[in-house]
Structures are given as C-alpha cells and as structure tokens.
mmCIF file of C-alpha atoms in Angstrom:
data_model
loop_
_atom_site.group_PDB
_atom_site.id
_atom_site.type_symbol
_atom_site.label_atom_id
_atom_site.label_comp_id
_atom_site.label_asym_id
_atom_site.label_seq_id
_atom_site.Cartn_x
_atom_site.Cartn_y
_atom_site.Cartn_z
ATOM 1 C CA MET A 186 89.118 46.116 98.401
ATOM 2 C CA SER A 187 86.080 45.039 96.464
ATOM 3 C CA THR A 188 85.761 46.648 92.745
ATOM 4 C CA PHE A 189 85.503 45.152 89.374
ATOM 5 C CA LEU A 190 88.508 47.159 88.214
ATOM 6 C CA GLU A 191 91.144 45.588 90.372
ATOM 7 C CA PRO A 192 91.017 42.110 88.798
ATOM 8 C CA LEU A 193 90.340 43.470 85.509
ATOM 9 C CA LEU A 194 93.339 45.692 85.628
ATOM 10 C CA LEU A 195 95.476 42.978 87.093
ATOM 11 C CA LEU A 196 94.599 40.455 84.532
ATOM 12 C CA SER A 197 94.673 42.800 81.378
ATOM 13 C CA TYR A 198 97.760 45.005 82.060
ATOM 14 C CA PHE A 199 99.979 42.495 84.134
ATOM 15 C CA VAL A 200 99.009 39.546 82.336
ATOM 16 C CA ILE A 201 97.398 39.747 78.881
ATOM 17 C CA TYR A 202 98.970 42.666 77.677
ATOM 18 C CA PRO A 203 102.814 41.166 78.258
ATOM 19 C CA LEU A 204 101.827 38.058 76.889
ATOM 20 C CA ILE A 205 100.388 39.735 73.697
ATOM 21 C CA GLY A 206 103.560 41.982 73.316
ATOM 22 C CA TRP A 207 105.685 38.808 73.738
ATOM 23 C CA LEU A 208 103.716 37.025 70.989
ATOM 24 C CA THR A 209 103.564 39.919 68.530
ATOM 25 C CA PHE A 210 106.592 42.098 69.025
ATOM 26 C CA GLU A 211 108.680 40.189 66.602
ATOM 27 C CA ARG A 212 105.993 40.477 63.782
ATOM 28 C CA GLN A 213 105.625 44.398 64.455
ATOM 29 C CA ARG A 214 109.649 44.530 64.166
ATOM 30 C CA ARG A 215 109.448 42.812 60.767
ATOM 31 C CA ALA A 216 106.512 45.265 59.811
ATOM 32 C CA ILE A 217 108.366 48.307 60.646
ATOM 33 C CA ARG A 218 111.654 47.191 58.808
ATOM 34 C CA GLU A 219 109.537 46.372 55.695
ATOM 35 C CA GLY A 220 107.869 49.605 55.719
ATOM 36 C CA ARG A 221 104.186 47.922 56.359
ATOM 37 C CA SER A 222 103.862 49.986 59.901
ATOM 38 C CA SER A 223 105.591 52.606 61.664
ATOM 39 C CA ARG A 224 107.135 53.272 65.137
ATOM 40 C CA TRP A 225 104.364 56.077 65.518
ATOM 41 C CA LEU A 226 101.724 53.556 65.299
ATOM 42 C CA LEU A 227 103.625 51.361 68.131
ATOM 43 C CA TYR A 228 104.048 54.237 70.218
ATOM 44 C CA GLY A 229 100.604 55.240 69.947
ATOM 45 C CA GLU A 230 99.208 51.705 70.893
ATOM 46 C CA ILE A 231 101.602 51.714 73.945
ATOM 47 C CA PHE A 232 100.673 55.582 75.020
ATOM 48 C CA LEU A 233 96.820 54.313 74.756
ATOM 49 C CA VAL A 234 97.374 51.208 76.800
ATOM 50 C CA GLU A 235 99.188 52.905 79.627
ATOM 51 C CA TRP A 236 97.153 55.802 79.983
ATOM 52 C CA VAL A 237 93.852 53.460 80.089
ATOM 53 C CA ALA A 238 95.704 51.436 82.541
ATOM 54 C CA THR A 239 96.408 54.516 84.806
ATOM 55 C CA ALA A 240 92.938 55.790 84.470
ATOM 56 C CA ALA A 241 91.813 52.469 85.800
ATOM 57 C CA VAL A 242 94.239 52.831 88.751
ATOM 58 C CA ALA A 243 92.578 56.378 89.223
ATOM 59 C CA GLY A 244 89.197 54.864 89.169
ATOM 60 C CA ILE A 245 90.027 52.308 91.766
ATOM 61 C CA TRP A 246 91.645 54.975 94.012
ATOM 62 C CA ILE A 247 88.514 57.251 93.734
ATOM 63 C CA SER A 248 85.903 54.482 94.304
ATOM 64 C CA SER A 249 87.739 53.082 97.195
ATOM 65 C CA GLN A 250 88.558 56.571 98.778
ATOM 66 C CA LEU A 251 92.196 55.712 99.095
ATOM 67 C CA SER A 252 94.682 58.142 99.807
ATOM 68 C CA SER A 253 97.254 59.633 97.354
ATOM 69 C CA SER A 254 100.266 58.400 99.925
ATOM 70 C CA ALA A 255 99.013 54.771 99.557
ATOM 71 C CA LEU A 256 99.880 54.991 95.747
ATOM 72 C CA GLY A 257 103.182 56.746 96.440
ATOM 73 C CA LEU A 258 101.933 60.048 94.871
ATOM 74 C CA ASP A 259 102.640 62.290 97.929
ATOM 75 C CA TRP A 260 105.490 64.777 97.393
ATOM 76 C CA PRO A 261 108.562 63.507 99.245
ATOM 77 C CA SER A 262 110.386 65.577 102.086
ATOM 78 C CA GLY A 263 113.225 64.963 104.440
ATOM 79 C CA GLU A 264 116.685 63.767 104.090
ATOM 80 C CA ARG A 265 115.917 60.611 102.523
ATOM 81 C CA ALA A 266 113.938 62.300 99.881
ATOM 82 C CA THR A 267 116.882 64.449 99.161
ATOM 83 C CA LEU A 268 119.039 61.516 98.939
ATOM 84 C CA ALA A 269 116.835 59.823 96.433
ATOM 85 C CA TRP A 270 116.489 63.034 94.347
ATOM 86 C CA SER A 271 120.234 63.299 94.369
ATOM 87 C CA LEU A 272 120.848 59.587 93.492
ATOM 88 C CA ALA A 273 118.408 59.854 90.464
ATOM 89 C CA MET A 274 119.939 63.048 88.990
ATOM 90 C CA VAL A 275 123.568 61.769 89.432
ATOM 91 C CA ALA A 276 122.468 58.387 87.631
ATOM 92 C CA LEU A 277 120.851 60.513 84.861
ATOM 93 C CA ALA A 278 123.955 62.904 84.515
ATOM 94 C CA ALA A 279 126.428 59.696 84.357
ATOM 95 C CA LEU A 280 124.126 58.083 81.498
ATOM 96 C CA ALA A 281 124.022 61.439 79.704
ATOM 97 C CA THR A 282 127.720 62.009 79.901
ATOM 98 C CA GLN A 283 128.299 58.448 78.718
ATOM 99 C CA VAL A 284 126.227 59.173 75.537
ATOM 100 C CA ALA A 285 127.509 62.528 74.995
ATOM 101 C CA THR A 286 130.981 61.119 74.937
ATOM 102 C CA GLY A 287 130.531 57.994 73.162
ATOM 103 C CA ARG A 288 128.239 59.226 70.261
ATOM 104 C CA LYS A 289 131.610 60.812 68.751
ATOM 105 C CA SER A 290 132.768 57.378 67.954
ATOM 106 C CA ALA A 291 131.723 55.276 65.043
ATOM 107 C CA GLY A 292 132.755 52.248 67.054
ATOM 108 C CA TRP A 293 130.564 53.160 69.869
ATOM 109 C CA ARG A 294 127.421 53.787 67.423
ATOM 110 C CA GLN A 295 127.857 50.466 66.187
ATOM 111 C CA GLN A 296 128.105 48.758 69.575
ATOM 112 C CA MET A 297 124.823 50.555 70.443
ATOM 113 C CA ARG A 298 123.019 49.578 67.155
ATOM 114 C CA ASP A 299 123.927 46.040 68.095
ATOM 115 C CA GLU A 300 122.684 46.198 71.662
ATOM 116 C CA LEU A 301 119.415 47.978 70.802
ATOM 117 C CA ALA A 302 118.816 45.557 67.910
ATOM 118 C CA PRO A 303 116.301 43.579 69.943
ATOM 119 C CA VAL A 304 114.162 46.679 70.583
ATOM 120 C CA ASP A 305 114.863 48.685 67.325
ATOM 121 C CA ALA A 306 111.159 48.672 66.515
ATOM 122 C CA LEU A 307 110.828 51.040 69.754
ATOM 123 C CA MET A 308 113.789 53.184 69.351
ATOM 124 C CA PRO A 309 113.963 56.218 67.152
ATOM 125 C CA THR A 310 116.353 56.223 64.204
ATOM 126 C CA ARG A 311 115.275 59.528 62.711
ATOM 127 C CA SER A 312 114.791 62.968 64.444
ATOM 128 C CA ARG A 313 111.104 63.194 63.445
ATOM 129 C CA GLU A 314 110.545 60.051 65.493
ATOM 130 C CA MET A 315 112.091 61.504 68.666
ATOM 131 C CA ALA A 316 109.062 63.628 69.290
ATOM 132 C CA GLY A 317 106.957 60.552 69.529
ATOM 133 C CA PHE A 318 109.361 58.542 71.709
ATOM 134 C CA ALA A 319 109.799 61.533 73.822
ATOM 135 C CA ALA A 320 106.041 61.487 74.615
ATOM 136 C CA LEU A 321 106.186 57.780 75.046
ATOM 137 C CA SER A 322 109.023 58.203 77.538
ATOM 138 C CA LEU A 323 107.397 60.465 79.687
ATOM 139 C CA THR A 324 104.171 58.535 79.500
ATOM 140 C CA ALA A 325 106.058 55.469 80.596
ATOM 141 C CA GLY A 326 108.047 57.109 83.192
ATOM 142 C CA PHE A 327 104.707 58.313 84.941
ATOM 143 C CA CYS A 328 102.337 55.510 84.086
ATOM 144 C CA GLU A 329 104.714 52.392 84.989
ATOM 145 C CA GLU A 330 105.679 53.933 87.997
ATOM 146 C CA VAL A 331 102.033 54.497 89.113
ATOM 147 C CA LEU A 332 101.369 50.852 87.995
ATOM 148 C CA PHE A 333 104.130 48.818 89.142
ATOM 149 C CA ARG A 334 105.789 50.714 91.985
ATOM 150 C CA GLY A 335 102.418 52.309 92.909
ATOM 151 C CA PHE A 336 99.491 49.863 92.431
ATOM 152 C CA LEU A 337 100.953 46.696 92.109
ATOM 153 C CA PHE A 338 103.256 47.383 95.037
ATOM 154 C CA TRP A 339 100.389 48.272 97.189
ATOM 155 C CA TRP A 340 98.182 45.427 95.886
ATOM 156 C CA LEU A 341 100.989 42.729 96.968
ATOM 157 C CA GLN A 342 101.163 44.190 100.408
ATOM 158 C CA SER A 343 97.312 44.170 100.548
ATOM 159 C CA LEU A 344 97.426 40.439 100.199
ATOM 160 C CA GLY A 345 99.435 40.396 103.431
ATOM 161 C CA LEU A 346 103.141 40.387 101.919
ATOM 162 C CA ASN A 347 105.706 42.325 104.040
ATOM 163 C CA VAL A 348 107.476 45.348 102.200
ATOM 164 C CA ALA A 349 110.403 43.241 101.150
ATOM 165 C CA PHE A 350 108.521 40.481 99.508
ATOM 166 C CA ALA A 351 106.148 42.956 97.840
ATOM 167 C CA ALA A 352 109.029 44.745 96.420
ATOM 168 C CA VAL A 353 110.737 41.645 95.114
ATOM 169 C CA GLY A 354 107.379 40.708 93.400
ATOM 170 C CA THR A 355 107.327 44.241 91.670
ATOM 171 C CA VAL A 356 110.852 43.648 90.363
ATOM 172 C CA VAL A 357 109.986 40.249 88.963
ATOM 173 C CA VAL A 358 106.639 41.248 87.459
ATOM 174 C CA PHE A 359 108.445 44.407 85.672
ATOM 175 C CA GLY A 360 110.916 41.998 84.192
ATOM 176 C CA LEU A 361 108.616 39.738 83.068
ATOM 177 C CA ALA A 362 106.548 42.500 81.350
ATOM 178 C CA HIS A 363 109.643 43.354 79.495
ATOM 179 C CA SER A 364 110.275 39.709 78.272
ATOM 180 C CA TYR A 365 109.591 40.525 74.756
ATOM 181 C CA GLN A 366 112.717 42.446 74.568
ATOM 182 C CA GLY A 367 114.635 39.078 74.884
ATOM 183 C CA PRO A 368 116.791 37.600 77.673
ATOM 184 C CA LYS A 369 119.213 40.643 77.933
ATOM 185 C CA GLY A 370 116.080 42.975 77.862
ATOM 186 C CA LEU A 371 114.422 41.046 80.530
ATOM 187 C CA LEU A 372 117.594 41.219 82.702
ATOM 188 C CA ARG A 373 118.028 44.892 82.031
ATOM 189 C CA ALA A 374 114.256 45.661 82.993
ATOM 190 C CA THR A 375 114.605 43.505 86.103
ATOM 191 C CA ALA A 376 117.601 45.470 87.231
ATOM 192 C CA ALA A 377 115.924 48.958 86.486
ATOM 193 C CA GLY A 378 112.969 47.710 88.388
ATOM 194 C CA ALA A 379 115.072 46.977 91.478
ATOM 195 C CA VAL A 380 116.722 50.257 91.395
ATOM 196 C CA LEU A 381 113.491 51.863 90.929
ATOM 197 C CA ILE A 382 111.729 50.218 93.868
ATOM 198 C CA ALA A 383 114.795 50.851 96.115
ATOM 199 C CA LEU A 384 114.289 54.418 94.995
ATOM 200 C CA VAL A 385 110.765 54.461 96.115
ATOM 201 C CA LEU A 386 111.311 52.785 99.340
ATOM 202 C CA LEU A 387 114.113 55.477 100.035
ATOM 203 C CA ALA A 388 111.929 58.353 99.150
ATOM 204 C CA GLY A 389 108.696 56.998 100.479
ATOM 205 C CA SER A 390 107.235 58.374 97.247
ATOM 206 C CA LEU A 391 107.086 57.672 93.476
ATOM 207 C CA TRP A 392 108.389 61.059 92.290
ATOM 208 C CA PRO A 393 112.169 60.347 92.364
ATOM 209 C CA ALA A 394 111.538 57.134 90.524
ATOM 210 C CA ILE A 395 109.429 58.840 87.974
ATOM 211 C CA LEU A 396 112.243 61.269 87.236
ATOM 212 C CA LEU A 397 114.706 58.553 86.999
ATOM 213 C CA HIS A 398 112.354 56.364 84.767
ATOM 214 C CA MET A 399 111.594 59.393 82.408
ATOM 215 C CA GLY A 400 115.194 60.405 82.205
ATOM 216 C CA MET A 401 116.489 56.878 81.414
ATOM 217 C CA ASP A 402 113.904 56.276 78.727
ATOM 218 C CA LEU A 403 114.616 59.798 77.119
ATOM 219 C CA ILE A 404 118.461 59.002 77.071
ATOM 220 C CA GLY A 405 117.739 55.577 75.671
ATOM 221 C CA GLY A 406 116.148 57.327 72.867
ATOM 222 C CA TRP A 407 118.967 60.016 72.510
ATOM 223 C CA THR A 408 121.311 56.974 72.315
ATOM 224 C CA ALA A 409 119.547 55.493 69.638
ATOM 225 C CA LEU A 410 119.312 58.445 67.642
ATOM 226 C CA ALA A 411 123.016 58.968 68.002
ATOM 227 C CA ALA A 412 123.675 55.492 67.221
ATOM 228 C CA HIS A 413 121.898 55.930 63.842
ATOM 229 C CA SER A 414 123.524 59.308 62.865
ATOM 230 C CA LYS A 415 126.251 59.716 60.147
ATOM 231 C CA LYS A 416 129.383 61.846 61.494
ATOM 232 C CA PRO A 417 131.726 63.461 59.142
ATOM 233 C CA ASP A 418 134.434 61.244 60.340
ATOM 234 C CA ASP A 419 132.358 58.315 58.958
ATOM 235 C CA GLU A 420 132.085 59.838 55.703
ATOM 236 C CA GLY A 421 135.804 60.369 55.709
ATOM 237 C CA SER A 422 136.352 56.691 56.328
ATOM 238 C CA ILE A 423 134.292 55.779 53.273
ATOM 239 C CA ALA A 424 136.199 58.329 50.956
ATOM 240 C CA ALA A 425 139.516 56.915 52.336
ATOM 241 C CA GLY A 426 138.402 53.410 51.614
ATOM 242 C CA GLN A 427 138.662 52.533 55.426
ATOM 243 C CA PRO A 428 136.145 50.272 57.084
ATOM 244 C CA HIS A 429 132.696 51.858 57.984
ATOM 245 C CA ALA A 430 130.166 50.576 60.708
ATOM 246 C CA ALA A 431 127.037 51.769 59.001
#
C-alpha cells in the first residue's frame, strides 16, 4: 500500500509517542503530585493522540479502499464469536467481583495503592476524576484495539509475516508502548496484549477485545478509586489507636 499516512502513523504513534511517554512520564507524575498539573490534562493529551491516530487509520482505509473486515471491524458471528464474547464477559465479571470484595479491606486498599503507584498519575483518586478516566478508558478500548490489533496486525501481515508472527509482533509492540509504566507495567501490558490478540483471533473481529479492553480499564479506574477511599472501619482504627494504611 502506498500512502504518506502509513509511515507517518507507524513512526509517530508506535515509535515517537511511546518514546516521549517513557522520557516524560515521571516528570508528569511529579507535576501532578505537586499540584502543578492535573490528571485531566494528561487524560486530554492521551485522548487527543489516540483519536488523531485512529483518524489516520480511517484515512488510510478510505484512501486505499480497504474493507472493514481487513481492520477487524466487521461484527462477529458464529460459535467462535459467541465463545469470545463469553470469555470476555466472564473475565470482566471475575475482575469486578475481585474489586467489589477486596475494597472492603483496608489491607487490600493499601496493596492496590502500592501496586498502582507507578501509574498513579493516570489513575483517578477522586470521584470527580473518574468521569475523565471513564472517557479515556472507552477511548483506549476502541482506539488501541483499532491501532494495535487492527492496523498494526494487518500491516505486519502485509509485510509477509504469517498470522502467528504478526500476532506476536502486536504483543511485543503493545508491551513496549507501555514501558513508561515500569517493568511490571510492561509485563502486565504484554500479558494483556496476548489475551486481546487471542480474543481477536478467536472471534475474527476486534469487538470482543474492544469490550474486554474497555472493561479492564474501567475496572482499573474503579480499583484506584476504591483504593483511595476511606471507609468507616479505617476511621474506627484511627480512633482506637490501631495502625491505619492511609
């Protein structure tokens, strides 16, 4: 395929943007912690980049007269698709149940705050930030699936790679794109990328993966919000002179 948008998108979104994030994220974290910036500004930046990149994919598809099925946007049908939808919903139900149960424990909330510390600049800590994070989660769930499991997966196959190698390529690139989150974040993103591309291969469509991606991000925001909440049992612990994980 010959279009100026393709190399521009590949270079800017999959190389330059992750590199900038890796170089600047720690500075953004400090600015947010010190009150010199806000999560809303960071959400807005990511929101803009993701939709501009997705618009570039749309431009490539329109200019090249490619089908929606090549991008994985045809609605899935059949037994494999039903299984993919079912797996996505079961996974989300399990994650939501884990948070709903764990949020009642002060120890769990402290553990979650510790685990989310490397990405605390992204995660909502107040209910008023959750609306912005929810919009970002829906954006990431759609746009990143189109970009990584749609466009990148298609492009790697257009180079002559078979499906398996192209799938591995999307997993590696997706993991590296999240390297700004530190080693654990990179590993988690790589694992998530493997699950998401497996769902795409199973369904023959992006839509179950889009649902799972959106849901995982939303539950992640709910987890962060729950982790920073103060429960009555915490206040009672303080009054009784007991240790409190705040």
